[in-house]
Amino acid sequence: MNRKIITAIGMLFFACGLFAQNEEITSSQKRIKVEGVAAVVGDYLILESDIDKAFAELQQQEVDIKNITRCELLGKLMEDRLFAHQAVQDSIPMTDSEVRESVNKRVAFLVERIGSMKKLLEFYNKDNEQDMREELFNLFKLNMLSQRMKGEVVKNVEVTPEEVRLFFNAIPEEERPIFGTELEIAQIVIDPVAPKSEVQKVIDRLNEIKADVEQTGSSFSMKAILYSQDRGTGGEMLTFNRNSPYDKTFKDVAFTLQEGEISKPFESSFGWHIIEMVRIRGKEVSVRHILLVPDVPRTALVEAKEKIEKIKERIDNKEFTFSDAARNFSDEKETKGNGGQLVNPDDLSSRFELTRMEPVLYNRVSKLGDNEVSIAYLDEDANGKKRYKIYQVTNRHEEHKADFVKDYVKIQDLTLKEKQLKTIAKWINEKVEKTHIVVKGTYKDCNFSNNWLKK
């Protein structure tokens, strides 16, 4: 299956239509009806209806399913359950509260998107919210176990420069990948300045929440779900280390806390936060946070736009370079020190492939000429924070066949993925031999990529 199909199947667990069956099979359980069971992996059943729902979800994601067989889809579902089963055997850390937080976040998102809880229950074909949440809990638990186990399998996989060289040289000249046109992009960011009175309102509110949790025992997680303006995490835990790509101030504050401690309000590049330290494990921490963004009046937006347009005018008049202007005037700490240069989060390089670029960014930079500075654009992120930006394309790399030197980072990433896939395949083969696995009915005739039939 191609990458799009694999990615889509992987996303099934977070989608609305697929419900996992995770009934345990033990001698002490009551006899269950086996009709409709396609396979058994460890303590998990896979029903015919699971495969049907998987196909339906792929169609909703507009994946062409003409060339995807039931055997292929069953094989993917069996892989996921093998990872989840082994995660339980290996006692991979995960609490029910973590799963419930993910469910709460998902339900809140869907209610907002669909319009009401009633419509959501109708969508899931459930009579009550409790039944829906229970089924989502089982679904998310299976997925989270699977993903954490897979992460454990590949976490120590690395590649050396020699392995990268051998990987590249093994690709026949005529089969080497073609990389599309890539741009290197710099930006200057000007943030509207919120009035001190609005900032103080946010600080006071965060202090109130902190005091309520500390003095009355209220749930920080629930407060985050109710009040945090970070729409990306809600009450979820964030797990990271010193090298994780998080805001530096956020990390610095987090690593000063003890377990159970809540920080004082502090400002990051996203707004104002308080952090609750949930768990410390060696060099890794798990936290929850609440983000509030001060209201910015119209006058502040006007002032920010005038400021960035003046910067553009001075660059156009060659009073200074774009890079120098970014270092001296940009409000974005992460990029100003590097002259405003953007980093591609996919491979941490400075290149963005034109055809894979995020649509908003593509529309702003794709037609810029050499040394041209864009007009000022008003951005609003998912948390409601507004800022003005101007862009410049600092380098352009036309479509070309893979070159070992110029494209080393991309080739290194391909090498790593290849090695990770081999590591996962080896792990699966080993665990299949040690795990109770049964394939039912006509699926015994499938030509699986893994040895599920133990032939």
Short mmCIF file of C-alpha atoms in Angstrom, two decimals:
data_model
loop_
_atom_site.label_atom_id
_atom_site.label_comp_id
_atom_site.label_asym_id
_atom_site.label_seq_id
_atom_site.Cartn_x
_atom_site.Cartn_y
_atom_site.Cartn_z
CA MET A 1 0.00 0.00 0.00
CA ASN A 2 1.24 3.49 -0.73
CA ARG A 3 2.09 6.02 1.98
CA LYS A 4 -1.24 7.82 1.72
CA ILE A 5 -3.14 4.61 2.42
CA ILE A 6 -0.87 3.66 5.31
CA THR A 7 -1.22 7.12 6.81
CA ALA A 8 -4.99 7.06 6.42
CA ILE A 9 -5.26 3.65 8.03
CA GLY A 10 -3.10 4.86 10.88
CA MET A 11 -5.51 7.75 11.43
CA LEU A 12 -8.49 5.40 11.69
CA PHE A 13 -8.12 5.22 15.44
CA PHE A 14 -8.69 8.96 15.84
CA ALA A 15 -11.55 9.17 13.37
CA CYS A 16 -15.23 9.20 14.10
CA GLY A 17 -16.45 6.03 12.45
CA LEU A 18 -14.20 3.23 13.69
CA PHE A 19 -14.78 1.51 17.02
CA ALA A 20 -12.26 -0.99 18.26
CA GLN A 21 -13.29 -4.25 19.84
CA ASN A 22 -11.03 -5.11 22.75
CA GLU A 23 -12.84 -7.92 24.50
CA GLU A 24 -10.40 -10.06 26.48
CA ILE A 25 -10.47 -13.81 25.86
CA THR A 26 -9.92 -15.80 29.04
CA SER A 27 -11.14 -19.13 30.31
CA SER A 28 -13.09 -17.39 33.06
CA GLN A 29 -15.20 -15.35 30.68
CA LYS A 30 -18.62 -16.37 29.52
CA ARG A 31 -18.76 -18.10 26.13
CA ILE A 32 -19.08 -15.47 23.39
CA LYS A 33 -20.59 -15.76 20.00
CA VAL A 34 -17.76 -16.29 17.49
CA GLU A 35 -19.68 -15.64 14.26
CA GLY A 36 -18.25 -12.57 12.58
CA VAL A 37 -14.81 -12.88 14.18
CA ALA A 38 -12.10 -12.39 11.56
CA ALA A 39 -9.06 -12.85 13.79
CA VAL A 40 -7.77 -13.01 17.35
CA VAL A 41 -4.53 -11.37 18.43
CA GLY A 42 -3.54 -11.95 22.04
CA ASP A 43 -6.40 -10.56 24.11
CA TYR A 44 -8.07 -8.75 21.22
CA LEU A 45 -10.79 -9.72 18.77
CA ILE A 46 -11.10 -8.28 15.28
CA LEU A 47 -14.63 -8.54 13.94
CA GLU A 48 -15.80 -8.49 10.34
CA SER A 49 -17.57 -5.27 11.24
CA ASP A 50 -14.23 -3.70 12.22
CA ILE A 51 -12.96 -4.26 8.69
CA ASP A 52 -16.19 -2.83 7.25
CA LYS A 53 -15.87 0.26 9.42
CA ALA A 54 -12.23 0.65 8.40
CA PHE A 55 -13.20 0.66 4.73
CA ALA A 56 -15.96 3.19 5.41
CA GLU A 57 -13.54 5.46 7.21
CA LEU A 58 -11.01 5.30 4.38
CA GLN A 59 -13.76 6.36 1.98
CA GLN A 60 -14.64 9.29 4.26
CA GLN A 61 -10.99 10.34 4.07
CA GLU A 62 -11.25 10.18 0.27
CA VAL A 63 -8.74 7.34 -0.04
CA ASP A 64 -9.12 5.24 -3.20
CA ILE A 65 -9.98 1.79 -1.83
CA LYS A 66 -10.21 -0.02 -5.19
CA ASN A 67 -6.85 -1.69 -4.72
CA ILE A 68 -7.10 -2.31 -0.96
CA THR A 69 -8.20 -5.82 -0.09
CA ARG A 70 -9.88 -7.04 3.08
CA CYS A 71 -6.77 -9.14 3.68
CA GLU A 72 -4.54 -6.06 3.64
CA LEU A 73 -6.80 -4.14 5.96
CA LEU A 74 -7.13 -7.08 8.35
CA GLY A 75 -3.34 -7.37 8.39
CA LYS A 76 -3.03 -3.70 9.42
CA LEU A 77 -5.63 -4.10 12.18
CA MET A 78 -3.80 -7.18 13.45
CA GLU A 79 -0.53 -5.24 13.60
CA ASP A 80 -2.15 -2.54 15.73
CA ARG A 81 -3.55 -5.07 18.16
CA LEU A 82 -0.25 -6.92 18.38
CA PHE A 83 1.44 -3.68 19.44
CA ALA A 84 -1.33 -2.95 21.96
CA HIS A 85 -1.22 -6.49 23.36
CA GLN A 86 2.56 -6.36 23.82
CA ALA A 87 2.32 -2.92 25.42
CA VAL A 88 0.17 -4.48 28.14
CA GLN A 89 2.60 -7.39 28.53
CA ASP A 90 5.54 -4.99 28.84
CA SER A 91 3.67 -2.67 31.22
CA ILE A 92 4.13 0.37 28.99
CA PRO A 93 3.10 3.33 31.20
CA MET A 94 -0.38 4.67 30.49
CA THR A 95 -3.13 5.59 32.90
CA ASP A 96 -6.87 5.53 32.39
CA SER A 97 -6.93 9.24 33.24
CA GLU A 98 -4.70 9.95 30.23
CA VAL A 99 -7.11 8.07 27.99
CA ARG A 100 -10.12 9.86 29.44
CA GLU A 101 -8.45 13.22 28.88
CA SER A 102 -8.00 12.35 25.21
CA VAL A 103 -11.62 11.25 25.00
CA ASN A 104 -12.82 14.46 26.69
CA LYS A 105 -10.83 16.55 24.27
CA ARG A 106 -12.13 14.62 21.28
CA VAL A 107 -15.75 14.84 22.41
CA ALA A 108 -15.47 18.59 23.10
CA PHE A 109 -13.96 19.11 19.64
CA LEU A 110 -16.66 17.07 17.91
CA VAL A 111 -19.52 18.72 19.80
CA GLU A 112 -18.18 22.11 18.73
CA ARG A 113 -17.82 20.90 15.14
CA ILE A 114 -21.14 19.06 14.84
CA GLY A 115 -23.20 21.49 16.89
CA SER A 116 -24.60 19.53 19.83
CA MET A 117 -24.19 16.38 21.91
CA LYS A 118 -27.49 15.09 20.52
CA LYS A 119 -26.17 15.23 16.97
CA LEU A 120 -22.94 13.56 18.08
CA LEU A 121 -24.84 10.67 19.67
CA GLU A 122 -26.84 10.28 16.48
CA PHE A 123 -23.63 10.24 14.47
CA TYR A 124 -22.23 7.46 16.66
CA ASN A 125 -25.59 5.67 16.79
CA LYS A 126 -25.57 5.70 20.59
CA ASP A 127 -28.48 6.15 22.99
CA ASN A 128 -26.53 7.98 25.67
CA GLU A 129 -23.29 9.84 26.25
CA GLN A 130 -21.92 7.26 28.70
CA ASP A 131 -22.05 4.44 26.13
CA MET A 132 -20.38 6.64 23.54
CA ARG A 133 -17.60 7.67 25.91
CA GLU A 134 -17.03 4.06 26.96
CA GLU A 135 -16.60 2.95 23.37
CA LEU A 136 -14.31 5.89 22.62
CA PHE A 137 -12.31 5.03 25.73
CA ASN A 138 -11.66 1.51 24.44
CA LEU A 139 -10.77 2.89 21.02
CA PHE A 140 -8.31 5.47 22.32
CA LYS A 141 -6.77 3.07 24.82
CA LEU A 142 -5.98 0.56 22.11
CA ASN A 143 -4.54 3.21 19.84
CA MET A 144 -2.43 4.87 22.53
CA LEU A 145 -1.03 1.52 23.67
CA SER A 146 -0.19 0.62 20.08
CA GLN A 147 1.55 3.92 19.36
CA ARG A 148 3.56 3.87 22.58
CA MET A 149 4.71 0.31 21.98
CA LYS A 150 5.75 1.16 18.42
CA GLY A 151 7.64 4.17 19.76
CA GLU A 152 9.49 1.91 22.21
CA VAL A 153 10.47 -0.44 19.39
CA VAL A 154 12.12 2.27 17.28
CA LYS A 155 13.23 4.79 19.89
CA ASN A 156 16.89 3.75 19.77
CA VAL A 157 17.11 3.30 16.00
CA GLU A 158 19.72 5.60 14.48
CA VAL A 159 21.68 5.71 11.23
CA THR A 160 25.33 6.49 10.63
CA PRO A 161 26.68 8.55 7.71
CA GLU A 162 28.04 5.32 6.24
CA GLU A 163 24.57 3.72 6.34
CA VAL A 164 23.15 6.79 4.59
CA ARG A 165 25.83 6.52 1.89
CA LEU A 166 25.21 2.79 1.36
CA PHE A 167 21.45 3.34 1.22
CA PHE A 168 21.81 6.04 -1.43
CA ASN A 169 24.35 4.14 -3.54
CA ALA A 170 22.11 1.07 -3.53
CA ILE A 171 19.41 3.00 -5.42
CA PRO A 172 19.89 2.60 -9.18
CA GLU A 173 20.57 5.92 -10.92
CA GLU A 174 17.35 5.74 -12.92
CA GLU A 175 15.28 5.03 -9.77
CA ARG A 176 16.59 7.79 -7.54
CA PRO A 177 13.82 10.05 -6.23
CA ILE A 178 12.96 13.36 -7.83
CA PHE A 179 12.67 16.20 -5.33
CA GLY A 180 10.29 18.97 -6.33
CA THR A 181 11.04 22.69 -6.28
CA GLU A 182 12.02 23.79 -2.79
CA LEU A 183 12.13 27.23 -1.22
CA GLU A 184 14.07 28.60 1.72
CA ILE A 185 11.94 31.22 3.43
CA ALA A 186 12.51 33.94 6.01
CA GLN A 187 9.88 35.93 7.87
CA ILE A 188 9.60 38.96 10.12
CA VAL A 189 6.89 38.95 12.77
CA ILE A 190 5.40 41.92 14.61
CA ASP A 191 3.08 41.23 17.53
CA PRO A 192 0.39 43.74 18.49
CA VAL A 193 0.99 44.94 22.03
CA ALA A 194 -1.85 44.17 24.42
CA PRO A 195 -2.64 46.90 26.97
CA LYS A 196 -1.25 46.32 30.45
CA SER A 197 -4.77 46.21 31.81
CA GLU A 198 -5.65 43.22 29.58
CA VAL A 199 -2.42 41.45 30.50
CA GLN A 200 -3.20 41.93 34.20
CA LYS A 201 -6.70 40.45 33.72
CA VAL A 202 -5.11 37.29 32.31
CA ILE A 203 -2.54 37.07 35.12
CA ASP A 204 -5.27 37.56 37.76
CA ARG A 205 -7.42 34.86 36.18
CA LEU A 206 -4.55 32.37 36.08
CA ASN A 207 -3.76 33.10 39.72
CA GLU A 208 -7.42 32.48 40.61
CA ILE A 209 -7.35 29.10 38.86
CA LYS A 210 -4.05 28.18 40.53
CA ALA A 211 -5.42 29.08 43.96
CA ASP A 212 -8.64 27.15 43.39
CA VAL A 213 -6.73 23.98 42.49
CA GLU A 214 -4.27 24.31 45.37
CA GLN A 215 -6.75 25.32 48.06
CA THR A 216 -9.90 23.36 47.19
CA GLY A 217 -8.48 20.38 45.32
CA SER A 218 -10.19 21.22 42.04
CA SER A 219 -8.99 19.29 39.00
CA PHE A 220 -6.31 21.14 37.02
CA SER A 221 -7.14 18.93 34.04
CA MET A 222 -10.79 19.95 34.08
CA LYS A 223 -9.85 23.61 34.49
CA ALA A 224 -7.64 23.27 31.40
CA ILE A 225 -10.46 21.71 29.40
CA LEU A 226 -12.85 24.49 30.45
CA TYR A 227 -10.62 27.56 30.25
CA SER A 228 -7.38 26.98 28.32
CA GLN A 229 -7.18 28.71 24.96
CA ASP A 230 -4.69 26.13 23.71
CA ARG A 231 -7.07 24.34 21.38
CA GLY A 232 -4.38 21.85 20.45
CA THR A 233 -3.97 20.22 23.86
CA GLY A 234 -6.89 21.08 26.13
CA GLY A 235 -6.36 19.10 29.34
CA GLU A 236 -3.96 16.63 27.76
CA MET A 237 -0.55 15.91 29.23
CA LEU A 238 2.49 17.11 27.34
CA THR A 239 5.57 14.90 27.65
CA PHE A 240 8.95 16.29 26.60
CA ASN A 241 12.63 16.72 27.43
CA ARG A 242 15.09 19.59 27.19
CA ASN A 243 15.66 18.96 23.48
CA SER A 244 11.99 18.80 22.48
CA PRO A 245 10.82 21.53 20.07
CA TYR A 246 8.81 23.48 22.63
CA ASP A 247 8.95 27.16 23.50
CA LYS A 248 12.18 27.75 25.47
CA THR A 249 10.51 29.75 28.25
CA PHE A 250 7.83 27.07 28.60
CA LYS A 251 10.50 24.36 28.99
CA ASP A 252 12.59 26.45 31.37
CA VAL A 253 9.65 26.98 33.72
CA ALA A 254 8.55 23.34 33.51
CA PHE A 255 11.94 22.02 34.55
CA THR A 256 11.92 24.15 37.72
CA LEU A 257 8.81 22.41 39.09
CA GLN A 258 8.43 19.43 41.41
CA GLU A 259 5.72 16.79 40.95
CA GLY A 260 2.32 18.20 41.90
CA GLU A 261 3.56 21.81 41.84
CA ILE A 262 1.84 24.54 39.82
CA SER A 263 3.88 27.40 38.40
CA LYS A 264 3.19 31.08 38.76
CA PRO A 265 1.74 32.77 35.63
CA PHE A 266 4.43 33.38 33.00
CA GLU A 267 4.57 34.59 29.42
CA SER A 268 5.73 32.58 26.39
CA SER A 269 5.56 33.37 22.70
CA PHE A 270 2.00 32.00 22.68
CA GLY A 271 0.52 33.92 25.60
CA TRP A 272 0.34 33.50 29.37
CA HIS A 273 0.46 30.11 31.09
CA ILE A 274 0.40 28.21 34.31
CA ILE A 275 1.91 24.70 34.34
CA GLU A 276 1.12 21.72 36.55
CA MET A 277 3.96 19.19 36.89
CA VAL A 278 2.36 15.75 36.66
CA ARG A 279 5.34 13.41 36.46
CA ILE A 280 9.14 13.48 36.31
CA ARG A 281 10.93 10.49 34.81
CA GLY A 282 14.64 10.97 34.47
CA LYS A 283 15.23 13.70 31.89
CA GLU A 284 11.60 13.62 30.72
CA VAL A 285 8.65 15.45 32.25
CA SER A 286 4.89 15.28 31.78
CA VAL A 287 2.88 18.45 32.41
CA ARG A 288 -0.52 20.02 31.87
CA HIS A 289 -0.92 23.70 31.22
CA ILE A 290 -3.51 26.44 30.84
CA LEU A 291 -3.00 29.13 28.22
CA LEU A 292 -4.77 32.51 28.20
CA VAL A 293 -4.20 35.18 25.56
CA PRO A 294 -4.82 38.88 26.45
CA ASP A 295 -7.36 40.70 24.30
CA VAL A 296 -5.77 42.98 21.70
CA PRO A 297 -7.74 46.10 20.72
CA ARG A 298 -8.09 47.30 17.15
CA THR A 299 -5.72 50.21 17.74
CA ALA A 300 -2.89 47.80 18.64
CA LEU A 301 -3.44 45.89 15.40
CA VAL A 302 -3.26 49.11 13.40
CA GLU A 303 -0.01 50.10 15.12
CA ALA A 304 1.53 46.67 14.45
CA LYS A 305 0.60 46.84 10.76
CA GLU A 306 2.08 50.32 10.39
CA LYS A 307 5.28 49.16 12.07
CA ILE A 308 5.80 46.14 9.82
CA GLU A 309 4.95 48.10 6.67
CA LYS A 310 7.60 50.65 7.65
CA ILE A 311 10.12 47.83 8.05
CA LYS A 312 9.22 46.52 4.58
CA GLU A 313 9.63 49.99 3.10
CA ARG A 314 13.11 50.34 4.58
CA ILE A 315 14.13 46.89 3.26
CA ASP A 316 12.82 47.81 -0.21
CA ASN A 317 14.84 51.03 -0.03
CA LYS A 318 17.93 48.95 0.84
CA GLU A 319 18.47 50.66 4.20
CA PHE A 320 19.16 47.18 5.56
CA THR A 321 18.75 43.55 4.48
CA PHE A 322 15.79 41.36 5.34
CA SER A 323 18.06 39.26 7.54
CA ASP A 324 19.31 42.29 9.50
CA ALA A 325 15.76 43.58 9.88
CA ALA A 326 14.64 40.23 11.30
CA ARG A 327 17.46 40.22 13.84
CA ASN A 328 16.71 43.77 14.95
CA PHE A 329 12.93 44.06 14.76
CA SER A 330 11.17 40.69 14.60
CA ASP A 331 9.15 39.66 17.66
CA GLU A 332 9.56 35.94 16.96
CA LYS A 333 12.37 34.74 19.23
CA GLU A 334 12.68 31.35 17.53
CA THR A 335 13.66 32.79 14.12
CA LYS A 336 15.04 36.31 14.66
CA GLY A 337 18.49 35.12 15.69
CA ASN A 338 18.81 33.27 12.38
CA GLY A 339 17.74 36.22 10.27
CA GLY A 340 14.10 35.10 10.22
CA GLN A 341 14.88 31.77 8.54
CA LEU A 342 12.06 29.24 8.86
CA VAL A 343 12.72 25.60 9.75
CA ASN A 344 10.70 22.83 8.14
CA PRO A 345 9.20 20.82 11.06
CA ASP A 346 9.11 17.65 8.94
CA ASP A 347 12.88 17.28 8.60
CA LEU A 348 14.27 20.28 10.52
CA SER A 349 15.93 21.58 7.34
CA SER A 350 15.53 25.08 5.91
CA ARG A 351 13.83 23.80 2.74
CA PHE A 352 10.10 23.62 1.99
CA GLU A 353 8.97 21.57 -0.99
CA LEU A 354 6.58 23.73 -2.99
CA THR A 355 4.01 21.02 -3.72
CA ARG A 356 3.86 19.92 -0.07
CA MET A 357 3.81 23.36 1.48
CA GLU A 358 1.01 24.36 3.82
CA PRO A 359 -1.59 26.13 1.59
CA VAL A 360 -1.54 29.50 3.39
CA LEU A 361 2.24 29.75 3.23
CA TYR A 362 2.23 28.58 -0.40
CA ASN A 363 -0.16 31.33 -1.44
CA ARG A 364 2.02 33.95 0.24
CA VAL A 365 5.45 32.99 -1.08
CA SER A 366 5.14 30.85 -4.21
CA LYS A 367 5.08 33.82 -6.61
CA LEU A 368 7.67 36.00 -4.87
CA GLY A 369 10.61 36.98 -7.05
CA ASP A 370 14.26 37.04 -6.01
CA ASN A 371 14.80 39.43 -3.07
CA GLU A 372 11.14 40.50 -3.20
CA VAL A 373 9.44 41.18 0.13
CA SER A 374 5.80 40.20 0.49
CA ILE A 375 3.00 42.45 1.62
CA ALA A 376 2.03 42.35 5.30
CA TYR A 377 -0.27 39.47 6.26
CA LEU A 378 -2.36 39.21 9.42
CA ASP A 379 -2.10 35.77 11.00
CA GLU A 380 -4.33 34.29 13.68
CA ASP A 381 -3.21 30.99 15.19
CA ALA A 382 -5.41 28.23 16.57
CA ASN A 383 -5.33 29.86 20.00
CA GLY A 384 -6.57 33.23 18.75
CA LYS A 385 -3.25 35.10 18.90
CA LYS A 386 -2.87 37.67 16.09
CA ARG A 387 0.38 38.90 14.53
CA TYR A 388 1.60 40.51 11.30
CA LYS A 389 4.16 38.84 9.01
CA ILE A 390 6.20 39.65 5.93
CA TYR A 391 8.19 37.06 3.94
CA GLN A 392 11.16 36.75 1.63
CA VAL A 393 12.33 33.72 -0.38
CA THR A 394 16.04 33.52 0.46
CA ASN A 395 16.87 30.63 -1.86
CA ARG A 396 15.15 28.59 -4.54
CA HIS A 397 16.05 25.00 -5.48
CA GLU A 398 14.46 23.84 -8.73
CA GLU A 399 13.12 20.31 -9.23
CA HIS A 400 16.00 17.84 -9.45
CA LYS A 401 17.05 14.24 -9.05
CA ALA A 402 18.29 13.39 -5.56
CA ASP A 403 21.86 14.53 -4.94
CA PHE A 404 23.75 12.97 -2.04
CA VAL A 405 25.41 16.20 -0.90
CA LYS A 406 22.65 18.72 -1.54
CA ASP A 407 19.86 16.46 -0.28
CA TYR A 408 21.70 14.69 2.53
CA VAL A 409 19.09 15.52 5.20
CA LYS A 410 16.25 14.05 3.11
CA ILE A 411 18.28 10.97 2.21
CA GLN A 412 19.20 10.52 5.86
CA ASP A 413 15.50 10.65 6.77
CA LEU A 414 14.68 8.02 4.11
CA THR A 415 17.47 5.82 5.44
CA LEU A 416 16.17 6.14 8.99
CA LYS A 417 12.60 5.29 7.98
CA GLU A 418 13.84 2.26 6.06
CA LYS A 419 15.77 1.05 9.11
CA GLN A 420 12.79 1.69 11.40
CA LEU A 421 10.52 -0.33 9.10
CA LYS A 422 12.98 -3.23 9.15
CA THR A 423 13.20 -3.01 12.94
CA ILE A 424 9.42 -3.08 13.24
CA ALA A 425 9.15 -6.00 10.79
CA LYS A 426 11.71 -7.99 12.79
CA TRP A 427 9.90 -7.18 16.03
CA ILE A 428 6.55 -8.29 14.59
CA ASN A 429 8.00 -11.58 13.34
CA GLU A 430 9.42 -12.32 16.78
CA LYS A 431 6.23 -11.45 18.66
CA VAL A 432 3.95 -13.31 16.25
CA GLU A 433 5.70 -16.56 17.21
CA LYS A 434 5.11 -15.92 20.93
CA THR A 435 1.56 -14.53 20.79
CA HIS A 436 -1.76 -16.34 20.63
CA ILE A 437 -3.02 -15.56 17.12
CA VAL A 438 -5.93 -17.12 15.26
CA VAL A 439 -7.12 -16.21 11.76
CA LYS A 440 -10.69 -17.27 11.01
CA GLY A 441 -12.61 -18.48 7.97
CA THR A 442 -11.64 -17.40 4.47
CA TYR A 443 -8.94 -15.10 5.86
CA LYS A 444 -6.77 -18.20 6.24
CA ASP A 445 -6.30 -17.97 2.47
CA CYS A 446 -4.89 -14.43 2.66
CA ASN A 447 -1.34 -13.77 1.52
CA PHE A 448 -0.33 -11.64 4.51
CA SER A 449 2.93 -9.68 4.57
CA ASN A 450 3.42 -10.92 8.15
CA ASN A 451 3.35 -14.56 9.21
CA TRP A 452 0.00 -14.35 10.97
CA LEU A 453 -0.80 -17.94 9.93
CA LYS A 454 2.48 -19.19 11.47
CA LYS A 455 3.30 -21.42 8.52
#
